[in-house]
mmCIF file of C-alpha atoms in Angstrom:
data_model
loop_
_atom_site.group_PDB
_atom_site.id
_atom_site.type_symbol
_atom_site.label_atom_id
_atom_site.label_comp_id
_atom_site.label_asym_id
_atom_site.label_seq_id
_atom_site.Cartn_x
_atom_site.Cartn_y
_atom_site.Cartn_z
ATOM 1 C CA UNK A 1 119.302 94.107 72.368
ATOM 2 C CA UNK A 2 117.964 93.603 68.814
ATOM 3 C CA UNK A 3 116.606 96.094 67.096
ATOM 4 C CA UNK A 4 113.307 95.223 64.769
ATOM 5 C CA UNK A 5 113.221 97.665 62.053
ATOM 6 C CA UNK A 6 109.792 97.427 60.231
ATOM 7 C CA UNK A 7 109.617 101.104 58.964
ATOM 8 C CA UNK A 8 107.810 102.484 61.988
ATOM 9 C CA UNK A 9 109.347 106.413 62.434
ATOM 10 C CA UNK A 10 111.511 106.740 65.943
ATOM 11 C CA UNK A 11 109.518 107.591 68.731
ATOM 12 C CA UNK A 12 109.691 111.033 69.952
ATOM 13 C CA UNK A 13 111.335 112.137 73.033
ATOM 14 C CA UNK A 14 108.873 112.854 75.795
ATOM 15 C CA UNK A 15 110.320 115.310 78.639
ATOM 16 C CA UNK A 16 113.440 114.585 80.554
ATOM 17 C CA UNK A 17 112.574 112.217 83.646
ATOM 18 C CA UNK A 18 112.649 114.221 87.165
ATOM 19 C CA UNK A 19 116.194 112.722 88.336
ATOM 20 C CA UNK A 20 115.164 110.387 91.716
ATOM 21 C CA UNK A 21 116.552 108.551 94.370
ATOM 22 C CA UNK A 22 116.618 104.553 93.032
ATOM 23 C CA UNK A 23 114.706 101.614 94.947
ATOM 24 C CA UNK A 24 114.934 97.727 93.752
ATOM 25 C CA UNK A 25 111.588 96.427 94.664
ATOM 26 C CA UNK A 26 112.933 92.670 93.704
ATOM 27 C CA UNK A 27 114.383 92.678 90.276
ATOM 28 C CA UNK A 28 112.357 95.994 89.732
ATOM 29 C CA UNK A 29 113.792 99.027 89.344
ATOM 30 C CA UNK A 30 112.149 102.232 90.492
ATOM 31 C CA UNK A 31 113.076 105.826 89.585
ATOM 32 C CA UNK A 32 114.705 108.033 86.757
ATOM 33 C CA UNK A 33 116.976 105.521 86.030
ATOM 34 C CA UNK A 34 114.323 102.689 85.346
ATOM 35 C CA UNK A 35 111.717 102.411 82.802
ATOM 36 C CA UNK A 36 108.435 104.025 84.273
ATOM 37 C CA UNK A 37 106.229 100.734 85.467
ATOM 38 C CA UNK A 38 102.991 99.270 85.577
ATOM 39 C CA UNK A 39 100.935 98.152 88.873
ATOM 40 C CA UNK A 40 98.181 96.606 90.012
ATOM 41 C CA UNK A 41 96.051 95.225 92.834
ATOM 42 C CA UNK A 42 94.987 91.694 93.002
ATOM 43 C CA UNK A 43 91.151 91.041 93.403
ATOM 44 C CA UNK A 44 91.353 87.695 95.261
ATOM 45 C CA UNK A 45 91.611 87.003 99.370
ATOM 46 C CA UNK A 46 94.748 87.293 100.033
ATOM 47 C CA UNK A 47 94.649 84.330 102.492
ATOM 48 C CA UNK A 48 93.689 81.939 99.007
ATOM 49 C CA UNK A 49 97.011 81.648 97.863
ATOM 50 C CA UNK A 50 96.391 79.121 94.034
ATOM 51 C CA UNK A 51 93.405 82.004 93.069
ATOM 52 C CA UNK A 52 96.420 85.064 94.307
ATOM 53 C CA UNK A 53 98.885 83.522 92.716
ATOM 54 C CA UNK A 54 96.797 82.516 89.255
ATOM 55 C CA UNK A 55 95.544 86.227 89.078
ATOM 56 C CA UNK A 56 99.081 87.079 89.539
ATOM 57 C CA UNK A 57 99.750 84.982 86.771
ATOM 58 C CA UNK A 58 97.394 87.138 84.773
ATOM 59 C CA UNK A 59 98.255 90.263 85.357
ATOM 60 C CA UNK A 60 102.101 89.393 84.646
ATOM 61 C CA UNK A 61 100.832 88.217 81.578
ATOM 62 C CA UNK A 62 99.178 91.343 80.615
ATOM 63 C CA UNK A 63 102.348 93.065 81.113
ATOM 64 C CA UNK A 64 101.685 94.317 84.603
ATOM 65 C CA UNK A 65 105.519 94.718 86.517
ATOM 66 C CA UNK A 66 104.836 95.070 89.899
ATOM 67 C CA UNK A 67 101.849 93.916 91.653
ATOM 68 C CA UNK A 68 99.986 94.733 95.423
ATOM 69 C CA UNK A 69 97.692 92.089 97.532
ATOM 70 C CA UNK A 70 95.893 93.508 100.272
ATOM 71 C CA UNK A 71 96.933 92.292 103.996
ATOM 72 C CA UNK A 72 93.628 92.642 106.721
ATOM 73 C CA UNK A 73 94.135 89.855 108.361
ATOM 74 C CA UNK A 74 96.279 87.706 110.154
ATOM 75 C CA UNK A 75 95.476 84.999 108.090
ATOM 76 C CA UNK A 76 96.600 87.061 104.972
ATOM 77 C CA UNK A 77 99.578 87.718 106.774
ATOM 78 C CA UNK A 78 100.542 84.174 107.295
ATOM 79 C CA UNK A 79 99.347 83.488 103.577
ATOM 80 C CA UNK A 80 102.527 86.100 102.267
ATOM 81 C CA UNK A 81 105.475 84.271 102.096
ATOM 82 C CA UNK A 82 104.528 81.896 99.565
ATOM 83 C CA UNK A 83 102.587 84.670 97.611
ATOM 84 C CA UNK A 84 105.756 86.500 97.380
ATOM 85 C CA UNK A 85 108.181 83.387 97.052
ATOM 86 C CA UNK A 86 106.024 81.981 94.196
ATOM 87 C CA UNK A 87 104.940 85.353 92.248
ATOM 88 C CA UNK A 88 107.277 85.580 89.109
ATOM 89 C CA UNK A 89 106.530 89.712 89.432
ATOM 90 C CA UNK A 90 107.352 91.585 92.999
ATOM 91 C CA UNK A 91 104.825 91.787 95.704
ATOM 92 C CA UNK A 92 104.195 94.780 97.910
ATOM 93 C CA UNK A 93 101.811 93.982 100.599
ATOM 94 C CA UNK A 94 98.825 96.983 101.122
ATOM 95 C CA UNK A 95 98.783 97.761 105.042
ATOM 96 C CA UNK A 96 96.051 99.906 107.276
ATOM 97 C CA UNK A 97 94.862 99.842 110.558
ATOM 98 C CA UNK A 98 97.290 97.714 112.080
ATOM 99 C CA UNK A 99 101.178 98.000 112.292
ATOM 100 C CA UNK A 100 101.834 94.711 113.098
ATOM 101 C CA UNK A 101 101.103 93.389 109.467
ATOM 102 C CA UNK A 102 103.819 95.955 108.085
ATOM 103 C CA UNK A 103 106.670 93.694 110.020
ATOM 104 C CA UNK A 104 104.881 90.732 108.648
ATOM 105 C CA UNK A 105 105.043 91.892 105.113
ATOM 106 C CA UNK A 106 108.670 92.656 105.957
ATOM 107 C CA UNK A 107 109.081 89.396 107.333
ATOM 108 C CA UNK A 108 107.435 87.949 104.801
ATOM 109 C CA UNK A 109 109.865 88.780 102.171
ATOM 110 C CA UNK A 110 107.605 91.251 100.159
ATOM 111 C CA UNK A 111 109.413 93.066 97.936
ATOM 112 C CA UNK A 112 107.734 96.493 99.398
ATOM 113 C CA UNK A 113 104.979 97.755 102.004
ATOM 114 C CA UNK A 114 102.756 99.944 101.137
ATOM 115 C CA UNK A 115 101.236 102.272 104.091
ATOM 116 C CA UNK A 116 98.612 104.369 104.464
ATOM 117 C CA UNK A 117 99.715 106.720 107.659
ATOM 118 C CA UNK A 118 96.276 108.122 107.802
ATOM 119 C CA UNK A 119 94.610 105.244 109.080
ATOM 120 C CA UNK A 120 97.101 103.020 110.919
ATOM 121 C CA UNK A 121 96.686 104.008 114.677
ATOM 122 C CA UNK A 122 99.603 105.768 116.221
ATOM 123 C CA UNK A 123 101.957 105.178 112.935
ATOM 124 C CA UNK A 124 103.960 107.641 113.752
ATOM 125 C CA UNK A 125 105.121 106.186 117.247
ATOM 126 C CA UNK A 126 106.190 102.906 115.446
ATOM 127 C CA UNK A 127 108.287 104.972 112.309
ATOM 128 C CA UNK A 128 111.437 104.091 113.882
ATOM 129 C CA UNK A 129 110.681 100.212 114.238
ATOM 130 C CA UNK A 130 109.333 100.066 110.626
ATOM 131 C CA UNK A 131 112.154 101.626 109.340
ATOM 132 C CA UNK A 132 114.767 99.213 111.818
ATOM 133 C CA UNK A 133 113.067 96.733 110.498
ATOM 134 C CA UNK A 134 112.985 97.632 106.567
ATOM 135 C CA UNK A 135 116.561 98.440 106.379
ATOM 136 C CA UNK A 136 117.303 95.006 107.587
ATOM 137 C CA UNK A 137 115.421 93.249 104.938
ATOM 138 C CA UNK A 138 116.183 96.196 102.470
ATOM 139 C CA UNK A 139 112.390 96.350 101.876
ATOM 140 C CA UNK A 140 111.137 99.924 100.301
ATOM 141 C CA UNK A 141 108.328 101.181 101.935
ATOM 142 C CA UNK A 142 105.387 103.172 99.889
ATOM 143 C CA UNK A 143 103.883 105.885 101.517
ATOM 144 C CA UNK A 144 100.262 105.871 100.361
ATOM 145 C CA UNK A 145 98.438 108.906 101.224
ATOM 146 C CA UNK A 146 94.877 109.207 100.166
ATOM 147 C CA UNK A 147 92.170 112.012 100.049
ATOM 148 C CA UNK A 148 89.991 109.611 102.113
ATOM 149 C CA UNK A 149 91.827 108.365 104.575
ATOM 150 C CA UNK A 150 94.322 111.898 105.060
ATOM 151 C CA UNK A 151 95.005 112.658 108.581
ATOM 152 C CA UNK A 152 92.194 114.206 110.364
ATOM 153 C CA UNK A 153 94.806 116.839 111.751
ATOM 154 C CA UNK A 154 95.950 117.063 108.227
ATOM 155 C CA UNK A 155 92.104 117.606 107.747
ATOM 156 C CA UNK A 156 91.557 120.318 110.718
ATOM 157 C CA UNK A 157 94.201 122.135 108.931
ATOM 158 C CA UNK A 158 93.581 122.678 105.688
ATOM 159 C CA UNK A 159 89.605 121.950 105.866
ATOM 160 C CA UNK A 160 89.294 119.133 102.724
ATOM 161 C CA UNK A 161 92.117 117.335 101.155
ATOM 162 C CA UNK A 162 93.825 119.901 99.150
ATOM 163 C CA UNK A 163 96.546 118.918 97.257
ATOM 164 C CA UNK A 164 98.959 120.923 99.595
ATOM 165 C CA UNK A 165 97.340 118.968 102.691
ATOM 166 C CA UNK A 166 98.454 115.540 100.928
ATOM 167 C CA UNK A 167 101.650 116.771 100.052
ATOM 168 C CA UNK A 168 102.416 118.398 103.632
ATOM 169 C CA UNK A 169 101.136 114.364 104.870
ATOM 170 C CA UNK A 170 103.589 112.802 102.784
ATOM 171 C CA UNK A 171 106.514 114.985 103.232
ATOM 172 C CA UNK A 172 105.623 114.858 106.695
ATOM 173 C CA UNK A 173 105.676 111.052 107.056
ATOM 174 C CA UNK A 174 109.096 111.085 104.855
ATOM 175 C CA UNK A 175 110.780 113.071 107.224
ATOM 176 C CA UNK A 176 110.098 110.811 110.353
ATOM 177 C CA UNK A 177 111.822 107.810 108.021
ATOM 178 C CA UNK A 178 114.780 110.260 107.542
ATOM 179 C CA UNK A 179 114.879 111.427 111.341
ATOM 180 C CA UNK A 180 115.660 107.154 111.446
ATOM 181 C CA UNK A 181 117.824 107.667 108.380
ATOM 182 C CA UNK A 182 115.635 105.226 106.110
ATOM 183 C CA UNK A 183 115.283 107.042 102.789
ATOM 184 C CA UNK A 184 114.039 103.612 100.615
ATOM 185 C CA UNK A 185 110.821 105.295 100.186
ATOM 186 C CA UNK A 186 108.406 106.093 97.280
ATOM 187 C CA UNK A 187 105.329 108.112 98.033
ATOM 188 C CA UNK A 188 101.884 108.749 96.092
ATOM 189 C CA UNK A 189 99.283 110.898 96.711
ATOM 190 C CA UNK A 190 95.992 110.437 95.168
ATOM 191 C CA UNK A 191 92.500 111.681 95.093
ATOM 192 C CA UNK A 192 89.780 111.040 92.506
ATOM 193 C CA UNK A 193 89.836 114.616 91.157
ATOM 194 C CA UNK A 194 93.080 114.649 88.234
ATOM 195 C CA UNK A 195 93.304 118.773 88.790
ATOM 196 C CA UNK A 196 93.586 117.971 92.622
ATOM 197 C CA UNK A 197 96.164 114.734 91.982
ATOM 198 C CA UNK A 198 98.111 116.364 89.587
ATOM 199 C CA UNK A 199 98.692 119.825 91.595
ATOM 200 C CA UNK A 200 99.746 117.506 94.699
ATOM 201 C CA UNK A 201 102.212 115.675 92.625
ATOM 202 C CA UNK A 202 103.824 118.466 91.291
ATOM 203 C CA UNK A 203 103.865 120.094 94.564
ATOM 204 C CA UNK A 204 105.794 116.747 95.906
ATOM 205 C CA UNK A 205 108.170 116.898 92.903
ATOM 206 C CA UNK A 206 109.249 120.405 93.983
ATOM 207 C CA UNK A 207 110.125 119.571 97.183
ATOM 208 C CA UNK A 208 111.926 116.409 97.481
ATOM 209 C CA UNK A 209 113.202 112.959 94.998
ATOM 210 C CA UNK A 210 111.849 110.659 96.279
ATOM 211 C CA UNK A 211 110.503 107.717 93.555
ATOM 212 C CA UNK A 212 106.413 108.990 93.153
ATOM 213 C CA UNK A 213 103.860 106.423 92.506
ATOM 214 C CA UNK A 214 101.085 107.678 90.485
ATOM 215 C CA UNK A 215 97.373 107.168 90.424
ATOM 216 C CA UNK A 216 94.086 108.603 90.471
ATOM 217 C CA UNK A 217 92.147 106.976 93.257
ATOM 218 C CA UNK A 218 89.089 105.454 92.968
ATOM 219 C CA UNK A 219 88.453 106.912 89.049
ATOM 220 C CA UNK A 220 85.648 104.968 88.179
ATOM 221 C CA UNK A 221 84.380 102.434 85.919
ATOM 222 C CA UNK A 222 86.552 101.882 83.095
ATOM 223 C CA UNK A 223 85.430 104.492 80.613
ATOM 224 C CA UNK A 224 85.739 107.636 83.293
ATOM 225 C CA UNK A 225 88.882 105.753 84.598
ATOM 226 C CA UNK A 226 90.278 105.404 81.837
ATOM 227 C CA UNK A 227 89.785 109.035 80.752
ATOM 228 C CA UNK A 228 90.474 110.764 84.442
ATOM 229 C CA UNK A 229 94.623 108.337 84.552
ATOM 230 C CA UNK A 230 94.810 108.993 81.232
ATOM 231 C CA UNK A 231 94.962 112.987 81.241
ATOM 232 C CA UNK A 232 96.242 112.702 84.874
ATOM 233 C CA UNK A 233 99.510 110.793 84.294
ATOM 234 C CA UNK A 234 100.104 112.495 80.899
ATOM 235 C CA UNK A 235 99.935 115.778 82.418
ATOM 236 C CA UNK A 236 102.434 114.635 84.820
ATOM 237 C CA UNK A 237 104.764 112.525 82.576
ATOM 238 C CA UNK A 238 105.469 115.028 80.289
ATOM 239 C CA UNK A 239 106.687 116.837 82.856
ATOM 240 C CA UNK A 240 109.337 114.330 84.020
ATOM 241 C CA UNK A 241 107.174 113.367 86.952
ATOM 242 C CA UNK A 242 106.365 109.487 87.779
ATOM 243 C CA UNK A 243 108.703 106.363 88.271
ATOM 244 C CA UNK A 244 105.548 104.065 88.457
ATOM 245 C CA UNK A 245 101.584 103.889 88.146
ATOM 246 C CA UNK A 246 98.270 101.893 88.674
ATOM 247 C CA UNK A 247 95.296 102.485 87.006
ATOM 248 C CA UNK A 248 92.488 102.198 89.427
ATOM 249 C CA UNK A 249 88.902 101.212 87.946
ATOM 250 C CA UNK A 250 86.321 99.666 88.731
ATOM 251 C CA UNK A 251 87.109 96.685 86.532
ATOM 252 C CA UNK A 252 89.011 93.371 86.406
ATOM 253 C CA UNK A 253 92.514 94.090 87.310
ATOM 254 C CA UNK A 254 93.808 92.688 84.299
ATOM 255 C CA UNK A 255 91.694 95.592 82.493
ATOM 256 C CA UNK A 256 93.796 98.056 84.888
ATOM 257 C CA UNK A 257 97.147 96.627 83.701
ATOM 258 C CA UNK A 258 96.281 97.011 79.706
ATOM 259 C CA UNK A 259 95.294 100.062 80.121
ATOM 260 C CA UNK A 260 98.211 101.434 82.282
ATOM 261 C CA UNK A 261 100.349 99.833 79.542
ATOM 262 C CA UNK A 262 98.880 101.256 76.329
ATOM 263 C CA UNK A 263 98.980 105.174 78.206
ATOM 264 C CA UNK A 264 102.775 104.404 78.824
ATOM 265 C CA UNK A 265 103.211 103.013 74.785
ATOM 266 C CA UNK A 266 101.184 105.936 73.962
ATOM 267 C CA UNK A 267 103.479 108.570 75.541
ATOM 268 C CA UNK A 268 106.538 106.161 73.964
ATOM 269 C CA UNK A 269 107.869 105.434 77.588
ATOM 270 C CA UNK A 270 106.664 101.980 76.849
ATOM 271 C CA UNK A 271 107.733 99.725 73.873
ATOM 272 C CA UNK A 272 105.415 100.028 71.758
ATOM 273 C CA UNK A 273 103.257 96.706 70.599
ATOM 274 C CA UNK A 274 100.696 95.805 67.744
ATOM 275 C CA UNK A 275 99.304 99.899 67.135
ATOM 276 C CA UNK A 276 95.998 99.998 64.894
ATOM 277 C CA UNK A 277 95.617 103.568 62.907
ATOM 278 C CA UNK A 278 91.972 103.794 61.927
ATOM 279 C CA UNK A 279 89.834 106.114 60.205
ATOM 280 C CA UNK A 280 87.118 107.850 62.558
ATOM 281 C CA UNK A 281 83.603 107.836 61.365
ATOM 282 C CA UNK A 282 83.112 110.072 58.246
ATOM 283 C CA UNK A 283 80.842 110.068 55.780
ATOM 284 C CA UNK A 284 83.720 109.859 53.068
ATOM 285 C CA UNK A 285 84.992 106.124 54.312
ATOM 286 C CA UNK A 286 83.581 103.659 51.446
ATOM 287 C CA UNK A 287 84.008 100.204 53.630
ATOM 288 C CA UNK A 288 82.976 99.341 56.927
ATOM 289 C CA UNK A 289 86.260 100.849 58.754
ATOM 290 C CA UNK A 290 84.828 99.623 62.112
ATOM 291 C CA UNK A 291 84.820 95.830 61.275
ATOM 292 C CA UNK A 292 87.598 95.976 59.785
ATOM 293 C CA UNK A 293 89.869 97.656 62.580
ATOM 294 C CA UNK A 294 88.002 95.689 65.086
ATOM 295 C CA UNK A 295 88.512 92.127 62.737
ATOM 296 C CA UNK A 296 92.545 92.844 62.594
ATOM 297 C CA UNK A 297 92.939 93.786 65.710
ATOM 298 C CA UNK A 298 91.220 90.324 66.986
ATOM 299 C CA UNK A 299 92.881 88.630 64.526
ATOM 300 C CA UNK A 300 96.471 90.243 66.044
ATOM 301 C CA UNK A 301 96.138 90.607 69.517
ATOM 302 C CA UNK A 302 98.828 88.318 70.628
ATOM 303 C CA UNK A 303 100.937 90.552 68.320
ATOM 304 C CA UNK A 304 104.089 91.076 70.590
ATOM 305 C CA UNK A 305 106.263 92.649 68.316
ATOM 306 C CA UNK A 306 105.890 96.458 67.459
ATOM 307 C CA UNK A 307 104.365 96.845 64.662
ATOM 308 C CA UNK A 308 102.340 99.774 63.594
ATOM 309 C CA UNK A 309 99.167 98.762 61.015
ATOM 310 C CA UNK A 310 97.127 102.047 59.165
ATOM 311 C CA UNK A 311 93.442 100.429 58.216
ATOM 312 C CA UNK A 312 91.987 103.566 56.270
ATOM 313 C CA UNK A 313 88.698 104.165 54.745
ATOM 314 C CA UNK A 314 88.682 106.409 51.963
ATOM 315 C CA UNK A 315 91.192 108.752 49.333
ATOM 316 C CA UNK A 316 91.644 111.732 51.179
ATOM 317 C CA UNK A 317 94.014 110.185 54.152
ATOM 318 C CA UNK A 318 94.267 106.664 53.568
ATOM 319 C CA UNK A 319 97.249 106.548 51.217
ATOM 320 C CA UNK A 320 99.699 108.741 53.152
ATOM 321 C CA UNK A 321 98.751 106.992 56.798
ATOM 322 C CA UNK A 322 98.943 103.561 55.108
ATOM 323 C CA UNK A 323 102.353 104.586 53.255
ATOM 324 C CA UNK A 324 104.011 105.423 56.864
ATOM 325 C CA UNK A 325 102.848 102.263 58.849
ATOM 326 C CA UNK A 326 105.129 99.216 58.589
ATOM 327 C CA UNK A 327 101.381 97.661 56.865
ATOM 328 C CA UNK A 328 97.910 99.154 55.711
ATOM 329 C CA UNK A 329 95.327 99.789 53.370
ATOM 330 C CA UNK A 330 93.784 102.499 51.777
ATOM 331 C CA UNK A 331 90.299 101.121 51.156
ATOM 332 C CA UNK A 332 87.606 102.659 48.364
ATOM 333 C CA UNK A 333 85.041 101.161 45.737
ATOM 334 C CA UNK A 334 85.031 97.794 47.375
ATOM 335 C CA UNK A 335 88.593 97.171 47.382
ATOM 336 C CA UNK A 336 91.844 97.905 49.005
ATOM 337 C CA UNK A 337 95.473 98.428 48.327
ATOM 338 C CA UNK A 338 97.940 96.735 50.722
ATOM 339 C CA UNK A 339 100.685 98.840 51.472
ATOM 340 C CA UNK A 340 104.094 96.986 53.173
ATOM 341 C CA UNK A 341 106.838 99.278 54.253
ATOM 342 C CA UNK A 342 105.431 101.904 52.169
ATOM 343 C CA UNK A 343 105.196 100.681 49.092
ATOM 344 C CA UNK A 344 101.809 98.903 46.800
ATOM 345 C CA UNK A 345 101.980 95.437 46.984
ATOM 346 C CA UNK A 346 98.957 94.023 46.010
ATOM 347 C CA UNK A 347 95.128 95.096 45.031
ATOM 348 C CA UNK A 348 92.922 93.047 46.911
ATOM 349 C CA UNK A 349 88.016 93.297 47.489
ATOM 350 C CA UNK A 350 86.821 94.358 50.619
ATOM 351 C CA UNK A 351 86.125 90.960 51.704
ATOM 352 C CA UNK A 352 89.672 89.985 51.586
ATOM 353 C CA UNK A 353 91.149 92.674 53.191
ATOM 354 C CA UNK A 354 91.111 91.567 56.664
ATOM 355 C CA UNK A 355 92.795 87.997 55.840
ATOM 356 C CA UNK A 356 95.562 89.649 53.769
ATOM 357 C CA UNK A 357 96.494 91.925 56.833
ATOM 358 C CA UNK A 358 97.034 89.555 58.938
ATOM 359 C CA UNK A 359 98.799 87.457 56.285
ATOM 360 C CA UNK A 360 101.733 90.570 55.881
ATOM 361 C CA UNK A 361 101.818 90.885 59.234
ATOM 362 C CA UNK A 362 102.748 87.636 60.385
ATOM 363 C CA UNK A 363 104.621 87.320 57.531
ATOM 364 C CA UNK A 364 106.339 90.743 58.712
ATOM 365 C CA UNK A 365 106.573 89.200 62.245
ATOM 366 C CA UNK A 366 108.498 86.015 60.572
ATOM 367 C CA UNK A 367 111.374 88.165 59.046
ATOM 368 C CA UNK A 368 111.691 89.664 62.013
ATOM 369 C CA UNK A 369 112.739 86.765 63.801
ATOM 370 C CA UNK A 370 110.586 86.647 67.161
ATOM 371 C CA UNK A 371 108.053 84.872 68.451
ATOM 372 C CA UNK A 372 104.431 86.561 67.809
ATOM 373 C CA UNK A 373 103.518 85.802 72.202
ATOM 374 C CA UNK A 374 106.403 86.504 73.572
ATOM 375 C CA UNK A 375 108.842 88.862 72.164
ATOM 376 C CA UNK A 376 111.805 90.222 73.528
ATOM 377 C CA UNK A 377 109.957 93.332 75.684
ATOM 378 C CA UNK A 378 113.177 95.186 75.473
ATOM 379 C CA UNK A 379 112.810 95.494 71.513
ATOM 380 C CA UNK A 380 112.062 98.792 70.008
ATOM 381 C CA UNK A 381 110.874 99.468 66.565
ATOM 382 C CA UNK A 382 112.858 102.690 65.059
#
């Protein structure tokens, strides 16, 4: 592994992972012993296998690890194999209503099934010929339980979905797999409420290791998304808890994966990319701080080496948080001072403070030896 060492301070040390049974969905790892990953769910019929596969294509791009395609049909059925023998991530195919799509996923060669137990008639009369089947083609199955689609005795029960009614569905369905001694499982539970989501989670974490998928369900457009599997998954991360996650919002998957990705670089479980440290507004900042952040960040967003870059506003911060970035400036009276590795370089006006940015930072990016688009993922800055 090399090691790019532009200045940037070591990450800190989140909490200890929850220790987990492992699954290999493909060349995927998932549990404690893997890096936490990124989903997401393609848009496009299932059964139009160029547009699956291109958005596929995207999505890998955008860093997304493993990725889900819905399966309604028999026609998506048939259309599986060569989504899953063509897509450079791993494919798990998304199963309700009807069991006979979850042995054609497994036929398929998907690298996982996801099933929802709530809404697939009689599931739990077929758990023994899922999991025959699964443990021949060493395909994990995902159980996906969902505040709208919980079990309606689950339902009766408890009277709404309450995070100890999802957890009691999951563990539930988990047991029948181990009755048939098929333990390749990973469960999530999700509801749009975080407080709900996050309770059920840690209720599931208490009671068994299996690999949990996180996500808050149907969050939102991106904003409220955004916010709600934000302060949902950091909640649970920091306590160890999650081996994978999707963002859901109601927004171009590709929007899904980015986001997903910077929460996980935020909490450092991620390698960290291009990082912009801004001023907020403030009546102190002497340049336009906005244009500026949003002009090097443009300039820099196929930036795929870490590389943290302070772009500060006035006197009062600027010089300390451009002094501890690997490159910054501490802007005031028209003019800005360009700091590399800590230390003045060069005085440079406002209008030329955007070009000279990106000027150190590729120039940074040369010495380090890597491509700008497609760095080594595995490097870490420290």
């Amino acid at each position: 592994m090399m090691t790019v060492n532009l200045g940037m301070p070591a990450p800190a040390a989140l909490a200890p992972r929850r220790p987990t049974r492992q699954l290999r969905l493909g060349p995927v790892g998932v549990g404690s012993d893997s890096p936490v990953s990124v989903q997401s769910m393609t848009t496009t019929p299932t059964v139009d296998v160029n547009a699956t596969l291109q958005q596929i294509a995207e999505l890998t791009a955008a860093g997304c690890d493993i990725v889900r395609v819905a399966c309604p049909s028999a026609d998506d059925a048939l259309a599986l194999p060569e989504i899953a023998r063509k897509s450079p991530i791993p494919v798990i195919a998304d199963i309700h209503f009807q069991p006979r799509y979850v042995f054609a996923a497994i036929e398929a060669g998907c690298a996982g099934v996801r099933v929802n137990p709530g809404n697939i008639k009689k599931f739990d009369d077929r758990i023994g010929e899922i999991a025959q089947a699964a443990r021949e083609h060493r395909t994990p199955i995902r159980i996906g339980v969902n505040a709208g689609s919980l079990d309606p005795r689950l339902i009766a029960k408890h009277g709404r979905a309450t995070p100890e009614a999802l957890a009691e569905s999951a563990l539930w369905e988990a047991s029948l797999f181990a009755e048939h001694d098929f333990h390749d499982i990973k469960i999530s539970v999700k509801h749009n409420d975080p407080v709900v989501m996050i309770r059920a989670y840690e209720i599931l974490a208490a009671q068994c290791d299996y690999p949990l998928h996180l996500g808050v369900t149907e969050a939102g457009p991106a904003f409220q998304g955004t916010i709600k599997s934000a302060v949902a998954f950091g909640a649970l991360l920091r306590q160890g808890i999650g081996d994978t996650i999707r963002v859901s919002l109601s927004a171009p998957p590709v929007e899904e994966v980015k986001v997903g990705a910077q929460i996980l670089q935020a909490l450092n479980l991620r390698p960290r990319k291009l990082e912009i440290v801004s001023c907020p507004s403030c009546a102190r900042a002497q340049v336009d701080v906005y244009r500026l952040a949003e002009e090097v960040t443009a300039g820099l967003e196929d930036m795929g080496i870490p590389m943290r870059i302070a772009v500060m506003g006035c006197v009062v911060n600027g010089p300390g948080e451009a002094r501890e970035a690997d490159l910054g400036v501490a802007s005031g009276n028209g003019k800005g001072q360009i700091f590399v590795r800590g230390k003045v370089v060069k005085t440079v006006p406002e209008s030329a403070i955007v070009e000279t940015l990106i000027e150190e930072a590729l120039r940074l990016a040369e010495e380090s030896g890597l491509e700008l688009d497609d760095a080594d993922p595995a490097v870490v800055a420290g």
